[in-house]
Tab-separated table of C-alpha atoms in Angstrom:
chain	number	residue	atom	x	y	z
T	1	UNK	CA	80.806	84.903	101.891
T	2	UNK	CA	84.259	84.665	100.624
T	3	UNK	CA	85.697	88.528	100.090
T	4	UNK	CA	87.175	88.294	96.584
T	5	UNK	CA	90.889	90.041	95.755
T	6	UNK	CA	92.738	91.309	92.964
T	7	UNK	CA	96.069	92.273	93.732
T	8	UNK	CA	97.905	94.868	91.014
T	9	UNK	CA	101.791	95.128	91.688
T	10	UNK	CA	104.974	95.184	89.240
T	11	UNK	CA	107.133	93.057	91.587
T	12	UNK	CA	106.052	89.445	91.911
T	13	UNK	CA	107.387	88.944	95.568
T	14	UNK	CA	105.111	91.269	96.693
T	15	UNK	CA	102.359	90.014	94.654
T	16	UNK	CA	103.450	86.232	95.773
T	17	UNK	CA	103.471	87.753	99.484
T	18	UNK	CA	99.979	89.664	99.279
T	19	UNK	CA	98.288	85.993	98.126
T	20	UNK	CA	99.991	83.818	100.479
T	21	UNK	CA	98.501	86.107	103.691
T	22	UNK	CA	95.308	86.548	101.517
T	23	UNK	CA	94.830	82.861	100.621
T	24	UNK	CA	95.771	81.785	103.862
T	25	UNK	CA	92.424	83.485	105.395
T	26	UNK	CA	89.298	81.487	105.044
T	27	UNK	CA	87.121	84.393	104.292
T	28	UNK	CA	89.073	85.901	101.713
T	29	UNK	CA	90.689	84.693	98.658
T	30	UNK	CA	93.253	86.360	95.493
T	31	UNK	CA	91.224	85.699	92.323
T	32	UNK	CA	93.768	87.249	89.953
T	33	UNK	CA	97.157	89.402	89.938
T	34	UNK	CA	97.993	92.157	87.731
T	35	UNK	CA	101.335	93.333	86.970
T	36	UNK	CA	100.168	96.892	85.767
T	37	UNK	CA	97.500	99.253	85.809
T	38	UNK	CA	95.676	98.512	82.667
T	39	UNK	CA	95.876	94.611	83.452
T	40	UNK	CA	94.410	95.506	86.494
T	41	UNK	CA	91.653	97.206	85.469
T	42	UNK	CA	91.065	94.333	82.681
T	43	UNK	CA	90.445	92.366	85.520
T	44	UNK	CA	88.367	93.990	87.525
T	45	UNK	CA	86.112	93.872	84.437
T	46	UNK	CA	86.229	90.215	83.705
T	47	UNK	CA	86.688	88.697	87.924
T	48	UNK	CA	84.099	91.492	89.755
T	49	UNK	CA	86.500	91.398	92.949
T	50	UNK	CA	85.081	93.109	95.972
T	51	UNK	CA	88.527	94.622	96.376
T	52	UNK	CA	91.814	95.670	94.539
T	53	UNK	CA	95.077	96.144	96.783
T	54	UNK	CA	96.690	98.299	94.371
T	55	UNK	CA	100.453	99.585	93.249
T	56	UNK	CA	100.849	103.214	92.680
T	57	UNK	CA	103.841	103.052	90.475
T	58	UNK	CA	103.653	100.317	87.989
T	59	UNK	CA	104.290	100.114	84.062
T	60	UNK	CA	102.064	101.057	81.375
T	61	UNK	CA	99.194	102.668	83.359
T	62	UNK	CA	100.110	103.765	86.931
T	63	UNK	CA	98.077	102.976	90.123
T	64	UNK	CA	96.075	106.676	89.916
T	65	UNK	CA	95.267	105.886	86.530
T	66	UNK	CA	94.192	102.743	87.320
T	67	UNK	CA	91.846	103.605	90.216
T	68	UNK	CA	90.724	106.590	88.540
T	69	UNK	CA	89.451	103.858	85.498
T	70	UNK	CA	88.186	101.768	87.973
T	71	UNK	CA	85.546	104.150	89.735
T	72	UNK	CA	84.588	105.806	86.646
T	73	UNK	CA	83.411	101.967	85.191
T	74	UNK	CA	80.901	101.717	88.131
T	75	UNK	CA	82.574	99.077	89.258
T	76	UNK	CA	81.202	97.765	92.766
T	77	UNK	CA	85.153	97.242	93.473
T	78	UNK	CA	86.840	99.242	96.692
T	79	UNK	CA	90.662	99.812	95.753
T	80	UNK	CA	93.228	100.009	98.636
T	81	UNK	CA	96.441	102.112	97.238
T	82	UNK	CA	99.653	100.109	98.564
T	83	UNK	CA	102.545	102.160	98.939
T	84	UNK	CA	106.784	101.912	100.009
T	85	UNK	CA	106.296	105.281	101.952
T	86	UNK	CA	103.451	106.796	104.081
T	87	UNK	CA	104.182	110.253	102.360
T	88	UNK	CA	104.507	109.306	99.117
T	89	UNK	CA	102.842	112.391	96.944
T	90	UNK	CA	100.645	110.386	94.336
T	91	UNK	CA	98.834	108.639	97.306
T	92	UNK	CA	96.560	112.050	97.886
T	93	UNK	CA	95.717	112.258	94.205
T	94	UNK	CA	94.743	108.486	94.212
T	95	UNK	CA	92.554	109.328	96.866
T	96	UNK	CA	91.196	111.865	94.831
T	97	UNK	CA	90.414	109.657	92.224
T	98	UNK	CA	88.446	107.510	94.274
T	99	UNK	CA	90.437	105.117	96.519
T	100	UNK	CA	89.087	103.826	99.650
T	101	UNK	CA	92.265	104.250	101.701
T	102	UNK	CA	95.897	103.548	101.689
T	103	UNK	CA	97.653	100.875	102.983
T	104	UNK	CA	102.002	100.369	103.715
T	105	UNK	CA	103.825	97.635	102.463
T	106	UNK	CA	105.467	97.002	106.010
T	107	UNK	CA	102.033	96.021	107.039
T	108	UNK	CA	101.614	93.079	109.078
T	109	UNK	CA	100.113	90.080	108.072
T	110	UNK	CA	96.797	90.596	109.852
T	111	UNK	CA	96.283	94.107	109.386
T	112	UNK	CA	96.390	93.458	105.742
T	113	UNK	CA	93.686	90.887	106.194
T	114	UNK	CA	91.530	93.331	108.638
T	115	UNK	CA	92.592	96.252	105.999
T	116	UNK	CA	90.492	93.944	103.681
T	117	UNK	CA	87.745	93.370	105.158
T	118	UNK	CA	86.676	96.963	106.424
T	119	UNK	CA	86.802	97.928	102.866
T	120	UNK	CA	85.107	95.271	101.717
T	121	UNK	CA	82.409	95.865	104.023
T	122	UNK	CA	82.072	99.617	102.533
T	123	UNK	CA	84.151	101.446	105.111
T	124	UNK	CA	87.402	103.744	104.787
T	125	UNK	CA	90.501	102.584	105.794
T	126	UNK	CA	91.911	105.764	107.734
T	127	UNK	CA	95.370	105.194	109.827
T	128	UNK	CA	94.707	108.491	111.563
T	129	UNK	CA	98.209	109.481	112.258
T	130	UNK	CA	99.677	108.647	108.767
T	131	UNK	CA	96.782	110.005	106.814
T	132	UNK	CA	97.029	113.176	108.848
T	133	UNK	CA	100.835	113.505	108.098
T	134	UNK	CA	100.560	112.446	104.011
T	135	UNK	CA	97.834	115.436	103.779
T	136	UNK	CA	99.625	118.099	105.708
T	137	UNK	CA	102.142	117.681	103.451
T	138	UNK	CA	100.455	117.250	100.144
T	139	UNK	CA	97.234	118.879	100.095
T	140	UNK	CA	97.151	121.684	97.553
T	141	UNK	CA	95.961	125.001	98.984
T	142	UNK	CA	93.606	125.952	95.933
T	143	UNK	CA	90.957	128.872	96.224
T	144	UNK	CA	88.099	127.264	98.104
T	145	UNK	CA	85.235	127.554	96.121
T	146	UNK	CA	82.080	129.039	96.428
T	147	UNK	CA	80.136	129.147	99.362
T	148	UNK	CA	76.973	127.287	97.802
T	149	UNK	CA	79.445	124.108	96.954
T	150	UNK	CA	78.607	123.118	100.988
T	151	UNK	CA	75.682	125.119	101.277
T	152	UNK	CA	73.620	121.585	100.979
T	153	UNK	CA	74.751	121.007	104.121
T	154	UNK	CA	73.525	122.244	107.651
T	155	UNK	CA	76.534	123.805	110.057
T	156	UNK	CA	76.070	120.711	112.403
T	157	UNK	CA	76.960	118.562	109.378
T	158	UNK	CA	79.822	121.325	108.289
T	159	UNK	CA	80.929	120.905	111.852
T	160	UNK	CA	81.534	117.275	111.530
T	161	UNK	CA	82.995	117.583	108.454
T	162	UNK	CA	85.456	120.000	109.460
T	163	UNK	CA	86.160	117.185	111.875
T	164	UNK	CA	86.094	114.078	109.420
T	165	UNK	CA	89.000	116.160	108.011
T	166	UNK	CA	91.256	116.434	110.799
T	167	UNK	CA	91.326	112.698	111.082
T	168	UNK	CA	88.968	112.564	113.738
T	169	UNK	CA	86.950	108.977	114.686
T	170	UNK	CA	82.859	109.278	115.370
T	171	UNK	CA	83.547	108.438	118.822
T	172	UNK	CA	85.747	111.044	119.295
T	173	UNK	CA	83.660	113.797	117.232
T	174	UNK	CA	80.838	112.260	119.315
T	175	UNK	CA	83.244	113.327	122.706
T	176	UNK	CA	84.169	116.270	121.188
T	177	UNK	CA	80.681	117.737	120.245
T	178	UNK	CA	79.085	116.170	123.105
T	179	UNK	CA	76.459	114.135	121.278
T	180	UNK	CA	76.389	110.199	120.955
T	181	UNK	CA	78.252	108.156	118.452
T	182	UNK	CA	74.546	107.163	116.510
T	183	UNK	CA	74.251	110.492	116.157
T	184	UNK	CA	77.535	111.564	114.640
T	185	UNK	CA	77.131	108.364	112.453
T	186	UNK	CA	73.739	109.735	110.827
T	187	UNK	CA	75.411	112.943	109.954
T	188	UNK	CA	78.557	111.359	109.023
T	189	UNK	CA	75.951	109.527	106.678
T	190	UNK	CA	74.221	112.542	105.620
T	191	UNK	CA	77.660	114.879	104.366
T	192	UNK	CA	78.473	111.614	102.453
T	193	UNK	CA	75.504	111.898	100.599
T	194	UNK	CA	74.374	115.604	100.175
T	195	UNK	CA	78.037	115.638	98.467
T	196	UNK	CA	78.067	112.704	96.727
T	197	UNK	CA	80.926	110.876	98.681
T	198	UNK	CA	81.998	107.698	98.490
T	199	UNK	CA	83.331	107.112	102.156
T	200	UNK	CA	85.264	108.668	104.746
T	201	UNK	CA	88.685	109.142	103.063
T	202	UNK	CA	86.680	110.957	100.264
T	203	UNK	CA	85.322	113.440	103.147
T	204	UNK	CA	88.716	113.919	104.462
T	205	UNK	CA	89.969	114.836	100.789
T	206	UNK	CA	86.880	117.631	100.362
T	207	UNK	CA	87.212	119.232	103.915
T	208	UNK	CA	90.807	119.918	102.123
T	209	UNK	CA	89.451	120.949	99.086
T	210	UNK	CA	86.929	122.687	100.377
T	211	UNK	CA	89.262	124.687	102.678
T	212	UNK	CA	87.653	123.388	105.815
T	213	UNK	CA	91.385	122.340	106.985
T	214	UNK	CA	94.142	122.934	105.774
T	215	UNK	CA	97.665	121.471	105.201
T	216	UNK	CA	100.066	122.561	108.070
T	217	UNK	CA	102.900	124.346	107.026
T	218	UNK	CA	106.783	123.317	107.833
């Protein structure tokens, strides 16, 4: 099956760029561009694409907006945020809004292919390193709220949680908690649904809000 992609971006190199590594991939294949947020989300509408590689700073609706219209549709559509700068501020609030991970313009050809495809397939696209640097510095340190928000979940699934948060892999939750990776999967599966998650990036985002982690400071 062909992986269908919208690609929403002001600047029509980068758009131009984005198709020719997209088109160039048998299994996946730009149905339609967008040169702002509310085009973009027009689209999505009318083409169904499995996934949007999307602009955060664009004219007329911005890439936040966009995503945060996109989600609330139902669509089935995963949206990768594309960004100049791994610590750009709106990223975390696009995440927020539903995103399915973030991805750098430097990116190389292939990764943006493989970046792709593991949303496409319903996975998160965490860079561990990078996402753990864009939080610490722009997660908001709000009163956590009530206890009964996680009490859904049981403190082995808190536990991993916790760990989802700090940017932590199953395999290495799995080392860390000495249990096996099909384990840690099944209650990687089970958070995401007692809270009504989309993926992994939105478990990283409630660990934060839920004051599981929090932001280092300096």
């Amino acid at each position: 099956m062909t992986i269908r992609v919208v690609v929403a971006d002001d600047q029509a190199l980068v758009r131009g760029g984005f198709r020719l590594i997209i088109d160039a991939r048998d299994d996946l294949e730009v149905v339609g561009e967008a040169a702002d947020g509310q085009h973009a989300v027009r689209l999505v509408g009318e083409l169904r694409p499995d996934v949007v590689l999307m602009d955060v700073r664009m004219p007329v609706m911005d890439g936040i907006d966009a995503t945060r219209a996109i989600v609330a549709s139902g669509s089935a559509a995963r949206v990768l945020v594309v960004t100049t700068f791994d610590l750009d501020e709106h990223v975390l609030t696009a995440l927020r809004a539903g995103a399915s991970g973030f991805l750098l313009k430097d990116i190389r050809p292939a990764e943006l292919a493989e970046a792709v495809r593991v949303v496409a397939r319903g996975d998160a696209l965490l860079a561990p390193t990078v996402t753990r640097r864009m939080l610490d510095r722009f997660a908001h340190t709000t009163t956590p709220p009530a206890p009964a928000a996680l009490a859904c979940l049981s403190p082995r699934e808190r536990e991993v949680l916790t760990l989802i948060g700090q940017a932590l892999s199953n395999s290495e939750i799995a080392r860390g908690l000495h249990l096996s990776e099909a384990t840690v999967k099944s209650h990687v599966s089970a958070v995401l649904r007692k809270l009504g998650l989309r993926d992994r990036v939105q478990a990283v985002v409630a660990a934060y809000d839920h004051g599981l982690v929090e932001p280092r400071r300096g």
